Coordinates of C-alpha atoms in Angstrom, one line a residue:
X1 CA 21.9 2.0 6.2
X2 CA 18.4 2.5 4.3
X3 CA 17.2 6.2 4.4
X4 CA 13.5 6.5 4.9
X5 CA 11.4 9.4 3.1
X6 CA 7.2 9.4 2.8
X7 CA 6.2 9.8 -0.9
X8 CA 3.2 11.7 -1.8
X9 CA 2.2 11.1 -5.4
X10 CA -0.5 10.4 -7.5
X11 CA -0.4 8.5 -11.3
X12 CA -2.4 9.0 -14.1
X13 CA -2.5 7.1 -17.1
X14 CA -2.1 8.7 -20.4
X15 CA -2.0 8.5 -24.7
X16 CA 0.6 8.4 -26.6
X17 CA 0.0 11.7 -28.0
X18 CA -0.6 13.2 -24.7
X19 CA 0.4 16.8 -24.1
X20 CA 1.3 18.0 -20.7
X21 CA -0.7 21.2 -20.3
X22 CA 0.4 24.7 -18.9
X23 CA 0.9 23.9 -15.3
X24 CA 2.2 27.5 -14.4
X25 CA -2.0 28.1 -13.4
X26 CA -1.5 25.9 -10.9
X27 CA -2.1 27.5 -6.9
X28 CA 1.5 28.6 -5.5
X29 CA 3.3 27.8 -8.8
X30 CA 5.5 30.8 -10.4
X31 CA 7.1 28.9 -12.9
X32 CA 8.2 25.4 -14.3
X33 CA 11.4 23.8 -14.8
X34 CA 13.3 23.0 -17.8
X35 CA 12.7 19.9 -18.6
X36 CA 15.3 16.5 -17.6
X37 CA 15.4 13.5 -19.4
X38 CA 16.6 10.1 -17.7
X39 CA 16.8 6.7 -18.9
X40 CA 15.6 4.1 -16.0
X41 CA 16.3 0.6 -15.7
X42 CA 14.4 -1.3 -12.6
X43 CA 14.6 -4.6 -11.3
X44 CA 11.6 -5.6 -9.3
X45 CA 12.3 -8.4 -6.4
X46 CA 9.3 -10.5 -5.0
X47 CA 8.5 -14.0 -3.9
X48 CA 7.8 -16.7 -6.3
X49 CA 3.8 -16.2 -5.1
X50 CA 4.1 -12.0 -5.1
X51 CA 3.6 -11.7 -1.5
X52 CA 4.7 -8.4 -1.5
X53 CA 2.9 -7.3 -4.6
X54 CA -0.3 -8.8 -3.1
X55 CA 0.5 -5.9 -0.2
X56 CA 0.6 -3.2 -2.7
X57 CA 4.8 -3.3 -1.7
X58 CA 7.5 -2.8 -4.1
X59 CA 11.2 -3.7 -4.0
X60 CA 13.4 -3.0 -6.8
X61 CA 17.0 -1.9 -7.9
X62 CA 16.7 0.6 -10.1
X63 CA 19.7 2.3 -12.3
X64 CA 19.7 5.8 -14.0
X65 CA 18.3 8.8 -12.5
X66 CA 19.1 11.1 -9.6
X67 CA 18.5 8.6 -7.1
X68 CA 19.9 5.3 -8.4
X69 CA 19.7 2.4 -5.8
X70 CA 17.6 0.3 -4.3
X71 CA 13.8 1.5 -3.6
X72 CA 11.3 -0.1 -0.9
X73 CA 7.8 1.3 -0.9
X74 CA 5.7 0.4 1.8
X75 CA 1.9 1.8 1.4
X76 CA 1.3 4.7 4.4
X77 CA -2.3 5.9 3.3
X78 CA -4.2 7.7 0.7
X79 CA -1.3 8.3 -1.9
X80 CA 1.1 8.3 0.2
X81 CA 4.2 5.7 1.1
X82 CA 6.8 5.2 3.0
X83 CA 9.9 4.8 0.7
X84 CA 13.6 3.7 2.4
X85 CA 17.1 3.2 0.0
X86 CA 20.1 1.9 -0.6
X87 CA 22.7 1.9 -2.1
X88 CA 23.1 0.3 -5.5
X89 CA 25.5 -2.1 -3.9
X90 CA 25.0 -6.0 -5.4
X91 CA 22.9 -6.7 -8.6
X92 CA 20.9 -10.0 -7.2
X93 CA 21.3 -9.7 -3.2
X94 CA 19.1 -7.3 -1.9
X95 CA 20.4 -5.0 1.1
X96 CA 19.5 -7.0 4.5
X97 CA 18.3 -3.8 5.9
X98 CA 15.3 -4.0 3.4
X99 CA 14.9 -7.9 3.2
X100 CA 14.5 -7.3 7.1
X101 CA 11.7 -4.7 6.5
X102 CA 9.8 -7.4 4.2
X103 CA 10.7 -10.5 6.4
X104 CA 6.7 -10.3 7.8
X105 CA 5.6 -10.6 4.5
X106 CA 8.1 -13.2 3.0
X107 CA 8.2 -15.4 5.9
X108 CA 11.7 -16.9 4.8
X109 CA 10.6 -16.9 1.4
X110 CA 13.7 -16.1 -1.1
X111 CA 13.7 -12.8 -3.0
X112 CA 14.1 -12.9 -6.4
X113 CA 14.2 -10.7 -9.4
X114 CA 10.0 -10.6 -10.7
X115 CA 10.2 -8.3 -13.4
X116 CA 12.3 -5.7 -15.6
X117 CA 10.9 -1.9 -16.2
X118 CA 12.7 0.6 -18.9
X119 CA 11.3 4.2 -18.2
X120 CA 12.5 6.9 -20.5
X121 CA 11.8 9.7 -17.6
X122 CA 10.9 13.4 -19.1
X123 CA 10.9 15.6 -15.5
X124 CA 9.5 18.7 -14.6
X125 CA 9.3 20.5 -11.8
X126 CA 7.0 22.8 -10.5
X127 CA 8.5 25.9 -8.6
X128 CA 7.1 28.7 -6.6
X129 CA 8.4 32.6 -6.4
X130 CA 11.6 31.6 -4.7
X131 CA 12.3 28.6 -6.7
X132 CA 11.8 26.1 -4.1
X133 CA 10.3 22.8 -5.5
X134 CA 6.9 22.5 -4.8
X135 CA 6.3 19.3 -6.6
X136 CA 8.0 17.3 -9.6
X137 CA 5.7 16.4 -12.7
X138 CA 7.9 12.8 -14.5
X139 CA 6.7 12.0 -17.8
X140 CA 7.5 8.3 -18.6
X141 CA 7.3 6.0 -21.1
X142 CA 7.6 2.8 -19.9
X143 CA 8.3 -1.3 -20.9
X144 CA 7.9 -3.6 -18.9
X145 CA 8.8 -7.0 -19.0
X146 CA 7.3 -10.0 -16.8
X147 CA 11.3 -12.7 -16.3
X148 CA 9.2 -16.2 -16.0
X149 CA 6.5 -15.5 -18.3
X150 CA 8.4 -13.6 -20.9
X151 CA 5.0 -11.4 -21.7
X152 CA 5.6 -7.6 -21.9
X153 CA 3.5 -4.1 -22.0
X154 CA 4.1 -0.9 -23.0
X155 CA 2.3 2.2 -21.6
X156 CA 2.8 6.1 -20.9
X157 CA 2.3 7.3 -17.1
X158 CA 2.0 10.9 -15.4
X159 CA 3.3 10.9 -12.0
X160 CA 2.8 14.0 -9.6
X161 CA 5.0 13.9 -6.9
X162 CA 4.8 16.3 -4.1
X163 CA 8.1 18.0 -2.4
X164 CA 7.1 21.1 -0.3
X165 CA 3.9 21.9 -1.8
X166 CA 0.9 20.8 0.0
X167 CA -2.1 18.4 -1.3
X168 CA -3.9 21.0 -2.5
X169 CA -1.3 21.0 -5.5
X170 CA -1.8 17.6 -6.0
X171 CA -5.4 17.7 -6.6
X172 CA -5.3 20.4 -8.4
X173 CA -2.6 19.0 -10.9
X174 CA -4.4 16.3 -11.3
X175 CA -7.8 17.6 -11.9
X176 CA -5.6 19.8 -15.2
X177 CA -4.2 16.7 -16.4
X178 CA -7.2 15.1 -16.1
X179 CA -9.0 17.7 -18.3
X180 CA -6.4 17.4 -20.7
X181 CA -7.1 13.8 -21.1
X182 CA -5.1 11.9 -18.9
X183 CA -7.2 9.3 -16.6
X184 CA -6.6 7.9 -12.9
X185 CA -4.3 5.2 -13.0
X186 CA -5.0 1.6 -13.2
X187 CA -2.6 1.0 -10.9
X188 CA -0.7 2.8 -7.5
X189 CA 2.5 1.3 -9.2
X190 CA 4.0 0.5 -12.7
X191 CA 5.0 -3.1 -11.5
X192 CA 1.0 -3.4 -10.2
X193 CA 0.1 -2.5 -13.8
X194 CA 2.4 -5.4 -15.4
X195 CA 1.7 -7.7 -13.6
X196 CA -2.0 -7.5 -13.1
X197 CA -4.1 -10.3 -12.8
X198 CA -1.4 -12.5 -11.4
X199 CA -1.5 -10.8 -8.4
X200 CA -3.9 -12.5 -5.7
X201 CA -5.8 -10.4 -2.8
X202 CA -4.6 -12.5 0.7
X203 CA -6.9 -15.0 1.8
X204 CA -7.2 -13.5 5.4
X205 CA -7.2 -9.9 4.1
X206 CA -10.2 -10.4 1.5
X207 CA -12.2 -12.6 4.1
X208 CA -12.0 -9.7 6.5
X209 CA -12.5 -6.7 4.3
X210 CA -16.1 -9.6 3.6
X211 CA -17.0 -9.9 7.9
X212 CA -16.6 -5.9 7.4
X213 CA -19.1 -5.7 4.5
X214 CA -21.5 -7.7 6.0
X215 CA -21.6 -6.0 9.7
X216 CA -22.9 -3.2 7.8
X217 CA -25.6 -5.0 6.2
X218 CA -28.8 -5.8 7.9
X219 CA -28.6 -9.1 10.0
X220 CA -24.7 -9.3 10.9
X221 CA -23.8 -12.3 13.0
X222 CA -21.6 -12.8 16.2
X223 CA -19.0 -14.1 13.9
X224 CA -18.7 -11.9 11.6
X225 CA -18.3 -9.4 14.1
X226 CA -15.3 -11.6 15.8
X227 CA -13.7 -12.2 12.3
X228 CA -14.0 -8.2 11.1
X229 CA -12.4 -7.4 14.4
X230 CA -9.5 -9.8 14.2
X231 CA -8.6 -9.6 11.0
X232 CA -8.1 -5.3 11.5
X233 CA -5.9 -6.2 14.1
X234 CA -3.7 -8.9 11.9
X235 CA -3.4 -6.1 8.9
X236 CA -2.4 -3.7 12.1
X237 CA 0.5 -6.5 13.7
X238 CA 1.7 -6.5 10.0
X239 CA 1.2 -2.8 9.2
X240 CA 3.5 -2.0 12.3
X241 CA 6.3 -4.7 12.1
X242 CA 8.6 -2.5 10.0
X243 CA 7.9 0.1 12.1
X244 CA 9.2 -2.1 15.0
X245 CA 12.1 -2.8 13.4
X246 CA 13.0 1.0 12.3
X247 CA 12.6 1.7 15.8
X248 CA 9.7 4.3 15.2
X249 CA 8.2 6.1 18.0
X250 CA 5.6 4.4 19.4
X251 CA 5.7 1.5 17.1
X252 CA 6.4 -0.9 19.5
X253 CA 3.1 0.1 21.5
X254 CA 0.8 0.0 18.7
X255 CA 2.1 -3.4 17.4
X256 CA 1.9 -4.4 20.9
X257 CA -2.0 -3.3 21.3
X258 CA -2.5 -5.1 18.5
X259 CA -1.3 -8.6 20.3
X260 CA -3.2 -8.0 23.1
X261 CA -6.4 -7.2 21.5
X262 CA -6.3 -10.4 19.6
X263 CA -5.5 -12.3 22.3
X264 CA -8.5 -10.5 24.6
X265 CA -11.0 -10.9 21.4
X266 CA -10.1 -14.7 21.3
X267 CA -10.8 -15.3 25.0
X268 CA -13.8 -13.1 25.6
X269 CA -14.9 -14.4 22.0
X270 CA -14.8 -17.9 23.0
X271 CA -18.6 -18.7 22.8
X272 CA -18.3 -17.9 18.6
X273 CA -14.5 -19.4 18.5
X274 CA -13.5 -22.7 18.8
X275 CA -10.9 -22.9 21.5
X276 CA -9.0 -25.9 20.3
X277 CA -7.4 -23.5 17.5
X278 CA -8.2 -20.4 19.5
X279 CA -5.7 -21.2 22.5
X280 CA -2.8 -22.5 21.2
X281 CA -2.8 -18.8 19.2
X282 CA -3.4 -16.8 22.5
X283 CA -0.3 -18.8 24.1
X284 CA 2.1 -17.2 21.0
X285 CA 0.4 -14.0 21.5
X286 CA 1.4 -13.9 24.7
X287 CA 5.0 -15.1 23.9
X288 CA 5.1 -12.3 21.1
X289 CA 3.8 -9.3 23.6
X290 CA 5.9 -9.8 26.5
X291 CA 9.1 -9.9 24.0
X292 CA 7.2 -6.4 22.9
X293 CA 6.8 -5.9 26.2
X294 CA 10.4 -5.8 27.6
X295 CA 11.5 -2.8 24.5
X296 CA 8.2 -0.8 25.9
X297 CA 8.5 -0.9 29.6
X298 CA 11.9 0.1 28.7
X299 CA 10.9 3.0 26.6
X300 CA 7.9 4.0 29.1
X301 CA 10.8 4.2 31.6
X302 CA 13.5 6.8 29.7
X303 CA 10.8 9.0 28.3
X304 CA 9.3 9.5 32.0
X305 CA 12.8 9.5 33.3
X306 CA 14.1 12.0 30.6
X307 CA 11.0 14.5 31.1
X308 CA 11.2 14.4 35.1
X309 CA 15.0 15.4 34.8
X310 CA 14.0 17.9 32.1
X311 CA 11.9 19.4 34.9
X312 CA 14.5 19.4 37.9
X313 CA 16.9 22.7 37.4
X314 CA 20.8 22.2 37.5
X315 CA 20.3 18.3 36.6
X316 CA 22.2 17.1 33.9
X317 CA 21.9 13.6 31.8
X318 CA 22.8 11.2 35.3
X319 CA 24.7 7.7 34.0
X320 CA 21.5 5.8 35.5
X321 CA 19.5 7.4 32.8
X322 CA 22.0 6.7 30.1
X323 CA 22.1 3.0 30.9
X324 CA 18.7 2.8 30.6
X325 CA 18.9 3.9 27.3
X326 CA 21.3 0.8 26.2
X327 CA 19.1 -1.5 28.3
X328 CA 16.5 -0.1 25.9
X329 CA 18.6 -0.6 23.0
X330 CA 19.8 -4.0 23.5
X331 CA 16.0 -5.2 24.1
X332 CA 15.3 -3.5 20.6
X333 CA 18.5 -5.7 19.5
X334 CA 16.3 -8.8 21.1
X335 CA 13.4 -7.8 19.4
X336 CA 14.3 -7.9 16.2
X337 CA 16.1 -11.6 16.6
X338 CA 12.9 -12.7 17.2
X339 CA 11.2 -11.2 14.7
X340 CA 13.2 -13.1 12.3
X341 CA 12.7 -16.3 13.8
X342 CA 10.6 -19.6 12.1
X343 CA 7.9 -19.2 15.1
X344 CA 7.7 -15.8 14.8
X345 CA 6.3 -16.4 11.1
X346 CA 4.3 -19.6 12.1
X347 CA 2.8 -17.2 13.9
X348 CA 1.7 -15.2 11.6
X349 CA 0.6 -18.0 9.2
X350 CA -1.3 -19.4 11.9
X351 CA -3.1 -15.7 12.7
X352 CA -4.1 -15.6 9.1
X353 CA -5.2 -19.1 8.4
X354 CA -7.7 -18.1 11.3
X355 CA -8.9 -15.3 9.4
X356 CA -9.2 -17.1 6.4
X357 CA -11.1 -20.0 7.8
X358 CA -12.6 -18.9 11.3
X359 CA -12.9 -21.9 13.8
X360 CA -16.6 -20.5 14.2
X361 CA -19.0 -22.0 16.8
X362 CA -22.7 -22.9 16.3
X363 CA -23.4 -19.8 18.3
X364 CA -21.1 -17.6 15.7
X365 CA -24.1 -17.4 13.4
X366 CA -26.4 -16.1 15.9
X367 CA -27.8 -12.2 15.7
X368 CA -24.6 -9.9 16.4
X369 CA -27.4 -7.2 17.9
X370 CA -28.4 -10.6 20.3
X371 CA -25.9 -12.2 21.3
X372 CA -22.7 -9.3 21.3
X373 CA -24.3 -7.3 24.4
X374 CA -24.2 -11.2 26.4
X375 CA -20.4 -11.3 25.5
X376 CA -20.0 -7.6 26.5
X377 CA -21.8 -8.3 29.8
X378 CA -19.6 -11.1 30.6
X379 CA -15.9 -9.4 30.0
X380 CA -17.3 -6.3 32.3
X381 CA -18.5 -9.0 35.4
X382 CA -15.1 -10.6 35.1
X383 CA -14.3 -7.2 35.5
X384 CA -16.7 -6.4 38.5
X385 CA -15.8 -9.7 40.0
X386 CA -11.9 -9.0 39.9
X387 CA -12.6 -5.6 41.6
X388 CA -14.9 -6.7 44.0
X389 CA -12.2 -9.1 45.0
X390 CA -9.1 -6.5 45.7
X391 CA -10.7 -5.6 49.6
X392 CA -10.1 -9.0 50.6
X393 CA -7.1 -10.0 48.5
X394 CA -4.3 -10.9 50.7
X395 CA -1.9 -9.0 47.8
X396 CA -3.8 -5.9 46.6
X397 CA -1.4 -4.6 44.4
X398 CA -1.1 -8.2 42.8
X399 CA -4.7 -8.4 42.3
X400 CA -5.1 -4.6 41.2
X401 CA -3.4 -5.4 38.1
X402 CA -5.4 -8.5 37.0
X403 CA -8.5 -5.7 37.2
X404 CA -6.3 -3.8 35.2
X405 CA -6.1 -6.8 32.9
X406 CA -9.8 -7.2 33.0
X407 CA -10.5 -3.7 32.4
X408 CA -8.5 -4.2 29.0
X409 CA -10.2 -7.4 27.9
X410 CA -14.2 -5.8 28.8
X411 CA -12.3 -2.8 26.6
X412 CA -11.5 -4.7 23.7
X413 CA -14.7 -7.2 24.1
X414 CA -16.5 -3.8 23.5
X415 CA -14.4 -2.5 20.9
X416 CA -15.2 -5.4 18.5
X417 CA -18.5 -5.1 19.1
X418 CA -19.1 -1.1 18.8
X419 CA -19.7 -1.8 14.2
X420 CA -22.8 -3.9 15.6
X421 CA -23.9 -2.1 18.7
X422 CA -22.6 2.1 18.4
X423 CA -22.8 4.1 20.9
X424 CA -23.6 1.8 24.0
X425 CA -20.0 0.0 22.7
X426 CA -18.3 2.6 22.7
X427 CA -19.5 4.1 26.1
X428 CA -18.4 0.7 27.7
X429 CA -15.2 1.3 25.6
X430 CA -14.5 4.8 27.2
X431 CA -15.9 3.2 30.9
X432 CA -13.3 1.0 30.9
X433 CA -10.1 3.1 29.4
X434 CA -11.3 5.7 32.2
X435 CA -10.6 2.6 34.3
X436 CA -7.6 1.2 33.1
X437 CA -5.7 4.6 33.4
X438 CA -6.2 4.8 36.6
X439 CA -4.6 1.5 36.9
X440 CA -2.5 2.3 34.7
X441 CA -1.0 5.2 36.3
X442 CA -0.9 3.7 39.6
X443 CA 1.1 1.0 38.1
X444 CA 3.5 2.7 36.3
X445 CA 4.2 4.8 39.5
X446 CA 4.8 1.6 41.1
X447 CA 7.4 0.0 38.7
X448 CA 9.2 3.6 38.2
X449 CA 9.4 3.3 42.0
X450 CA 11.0 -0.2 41.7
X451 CA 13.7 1.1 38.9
X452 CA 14.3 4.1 40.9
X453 CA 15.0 1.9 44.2
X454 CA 17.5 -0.5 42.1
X455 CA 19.4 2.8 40.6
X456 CA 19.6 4.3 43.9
X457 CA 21.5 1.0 45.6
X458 CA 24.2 1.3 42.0
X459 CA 24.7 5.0 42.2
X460 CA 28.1 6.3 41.6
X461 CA 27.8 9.5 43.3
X462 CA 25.5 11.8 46.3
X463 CA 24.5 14.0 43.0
X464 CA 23.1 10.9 41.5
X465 CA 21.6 9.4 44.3
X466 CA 20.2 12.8 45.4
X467 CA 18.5 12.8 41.7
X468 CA 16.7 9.4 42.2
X469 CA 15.5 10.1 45.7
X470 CA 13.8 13.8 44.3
X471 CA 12.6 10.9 41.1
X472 CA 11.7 8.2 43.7
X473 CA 9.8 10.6 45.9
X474 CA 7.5 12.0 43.1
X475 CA 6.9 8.7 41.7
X476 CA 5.4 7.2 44.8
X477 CA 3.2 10.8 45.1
X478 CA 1.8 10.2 42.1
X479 CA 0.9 6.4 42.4
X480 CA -0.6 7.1 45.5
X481 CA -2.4 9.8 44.0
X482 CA -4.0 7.7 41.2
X483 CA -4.7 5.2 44.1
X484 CA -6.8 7.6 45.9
X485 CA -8.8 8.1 42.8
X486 CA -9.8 4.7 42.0
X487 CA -12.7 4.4 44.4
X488 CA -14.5 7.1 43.1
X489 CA -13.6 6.3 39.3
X490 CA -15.2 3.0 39.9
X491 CA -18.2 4.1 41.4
X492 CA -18.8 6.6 38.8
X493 CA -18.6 3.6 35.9
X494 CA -21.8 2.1 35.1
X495 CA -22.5 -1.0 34.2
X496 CA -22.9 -2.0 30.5
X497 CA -26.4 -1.0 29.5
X498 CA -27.9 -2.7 25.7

């Protein structure tokens, strides 16, 4: 099993004659370590191209050290990554676990050994008055050695790795390391330093990071705005799949959002997107949320469940609840099949090629400030329509959540435009959210009501069923409540205004 820790660290490049300076004036520290000496020797996997490098993402096997194994570092944010081992285990076949945790990125692609690092490792560690380890200072000297090329580089790095202190420490130690000579890093990892210029920005992810750039230049266009907005939400699907597949809380969610704000971007986006490319993409969309879908109800459901029971005195765990969880479970298990499978990764080639090349329309290069706000306007009188229609719907609750699906799509339509337009896209943003809550919790009151009803008719026991009728009865309470609140929510939205 791969054990998961976040790394905070920062790296600073240094001379050969480089002398660590006195680092007992540091905030918090009362003394400093004796130092340890290691010998390291790493073995860095990656696909023939370097997806994974391209992604700032390392995998290697290293040997030596305290914490020999195999290393996956995945970026988290501003010097910081999530890191997840394991054991040493084969020389050339890396751990499944961690393959798995890449498989977005490779896409099938075969793992193989990239490059070779030696690190002669000098460690010190930086303690406070009680001798806990407030961070660890590692002087290396490093060789590296690119396997297909044969070309090699030598350097000396600093890293300052944080363990209890806080990141105040870290800037500090590395403004006095600085000042004694050292320089930021060229790199945020030795293997980024060897290999260098081989390693190629994504298509999708450079063409997006340009549609940002220019939306804050004068003159943006409709496009740019469409193409900024989907490719955030791309690097988001792929930021969150590992997440997904480590079962994180609220993973599923957010990768989940993501999916559905594509989707509503490329329909309420149509006038700048050429559907011919456009829908087939919304189709897997839909395939990959509603296999997201079935893990989140699920989740939605125990955490409610769980925290009502919590709240009922003399209740203990009932079995109903504990099946849930393995319902829960087993869709987790389903998840993750199809996360592995080919159309899983054409999707994701197809997402980015769309980035990369945007299907844009003749009206894609008009003025974002022009023709956004029409776009906008549109996704809210779908909306207004929708809502208009529920009075005379012959199934209400069937047509309240297609408004609750069109209070979503106006959301998102607004979101992508809120770089262009501010604060009137963000209002609409905020009008519709207040809207889809409501739904929302009217919704979820219904289905918990549903569940409820099913566990009630395969109860084992009067204690059980007792439970589910107390659950059943506040569930409907509440949907009702959120009911009765909709009228007035609505009136209280206006309309779009640009």
């Amino acid at each position: 099993m791969a054990v998961k820790h976040v790394e905070i660290e920062r790296k600073y490049d240094a001379a050969a004659d480089f002398a660590v300076p006195e680092l007992t004036v540091l905030p918090g520290v009362a003394s400093v370590s004796a130092p340890e000496t290691h010998h390291l020797h790493a073995t860095y996997f990656d696909t023939a191209d370097l997806r994974l490098a391209a992604r700032g993402i390392t995998l290697r096997r290293r040997r030596g050290g305290t914490d020999a194994g195999w290393h996956l570092k995945i970026p988290a944010g501003p010097d910081s990554k999530n890191e997840l081992r394991a054991p040493l285990g084969r020389a050339h076949v890396v751990p499944a676990r961690l393959a798995g945790l890449v498989a977005a990125y490779a896409r099938g692609a075969e793992l193989r050994p990239v490059a070779t690092l030696e690190t002669d490792r000098t460690v010190l560690r930086l303690l406070d008055d009680s001798g806990e380890v407030l961070a660890e200072v590692a002087d290396d000297a490093v060789t590296g050695r690119v396997l297909d090329e044969g070309s090699g580089d030598a350097w000396r790095e600093i890293e300052v790795e944080l363990a209890a202190g806080a990141r105040d420490l870290l800037k500090a130690a590395g403004k006095r390391l600085r000042k004694a000579g050292a320089r930021k890093a060229s790199s945020s990892s030795k293997l980024g330093r060897l290999l260098n210029g081989q390693i190629a920005r994504p298509t999708a992810q450079e063409t997006g990071r340009q549609a940002l750039a220019r939306i804050a230049a004068p003159a943006p266009t409709a496009g740019d705005a469409a193409v900024a907005y989907l490719a955030a939400q791309v690097e988001a699907l792929l930021a969150y799949d590992p997440k997904v597949r480590l079962a994180e809380f609220d993973a599923v969610h957010r990768m989940r959002v993501a999916t559905r704000r594509m989707r509503s971007v490329l329909q309420s986006y149509r006038p700048v997107l050429d559907r011919e490319r456009t829908d087939p993409l919304r189709e897997e969309l839909k395939w990959l949320a509603a296999v997201l879908g079935e893990v989140r109800d699920l989740e939605v459901l125990r955490m409610r469940f769980t925290e009502r029971v919590e709240g009922l005195e003399g209740i203990g765990e009932p079995a109903w609840l504990e099946e849930l969880a393995k319902q829960e479970q087993a869709a987790y298990r389903r998840v993750n099949t199809a996360l592995k499978l080919p159309r899983y990764y054409a999707l994701l080639d197809a997402l980015e090629a769309l980035v990369a090349d945007p299907p844009l329309t003749a009206r894609a290069g008009r003025d974002a400030t022009a023709e956004l706000p029409r776009l906008v306007v549109r996704a809210w009188k779908r909306l207004a329509d929708a809502y208009d229609g529920v009075a005379a719907s012959e199934d209400p609750e069937l047509t309240r959540h297609e408004v609750r699906k069109d209070a979503k799509r106006a959301r998102y339509a607004a979101e992508a435009a809120v770089a262009v337009l501010g604060d009137p896209a963000k209002q609409t943003v905020k009008n519709a959210k207040r809207l889809q809550e409501v739904l929302g919790g009217y919704q979820d009151g219904v289905i918990a009501s549903e569940h409820l009803r099913g566990a009630a008719e395969r109860a084992r026991d009067t204690a059980d069923a007792f439970t589910l009728g107390v659950l059943y009865g506040i569930e409907r309470c509440e949907a009702q409540a959120a009911l009765d609140r909709l009228e007035g929510t609505w009136a209280d939205i206006p309309a779009p205004a640009f």
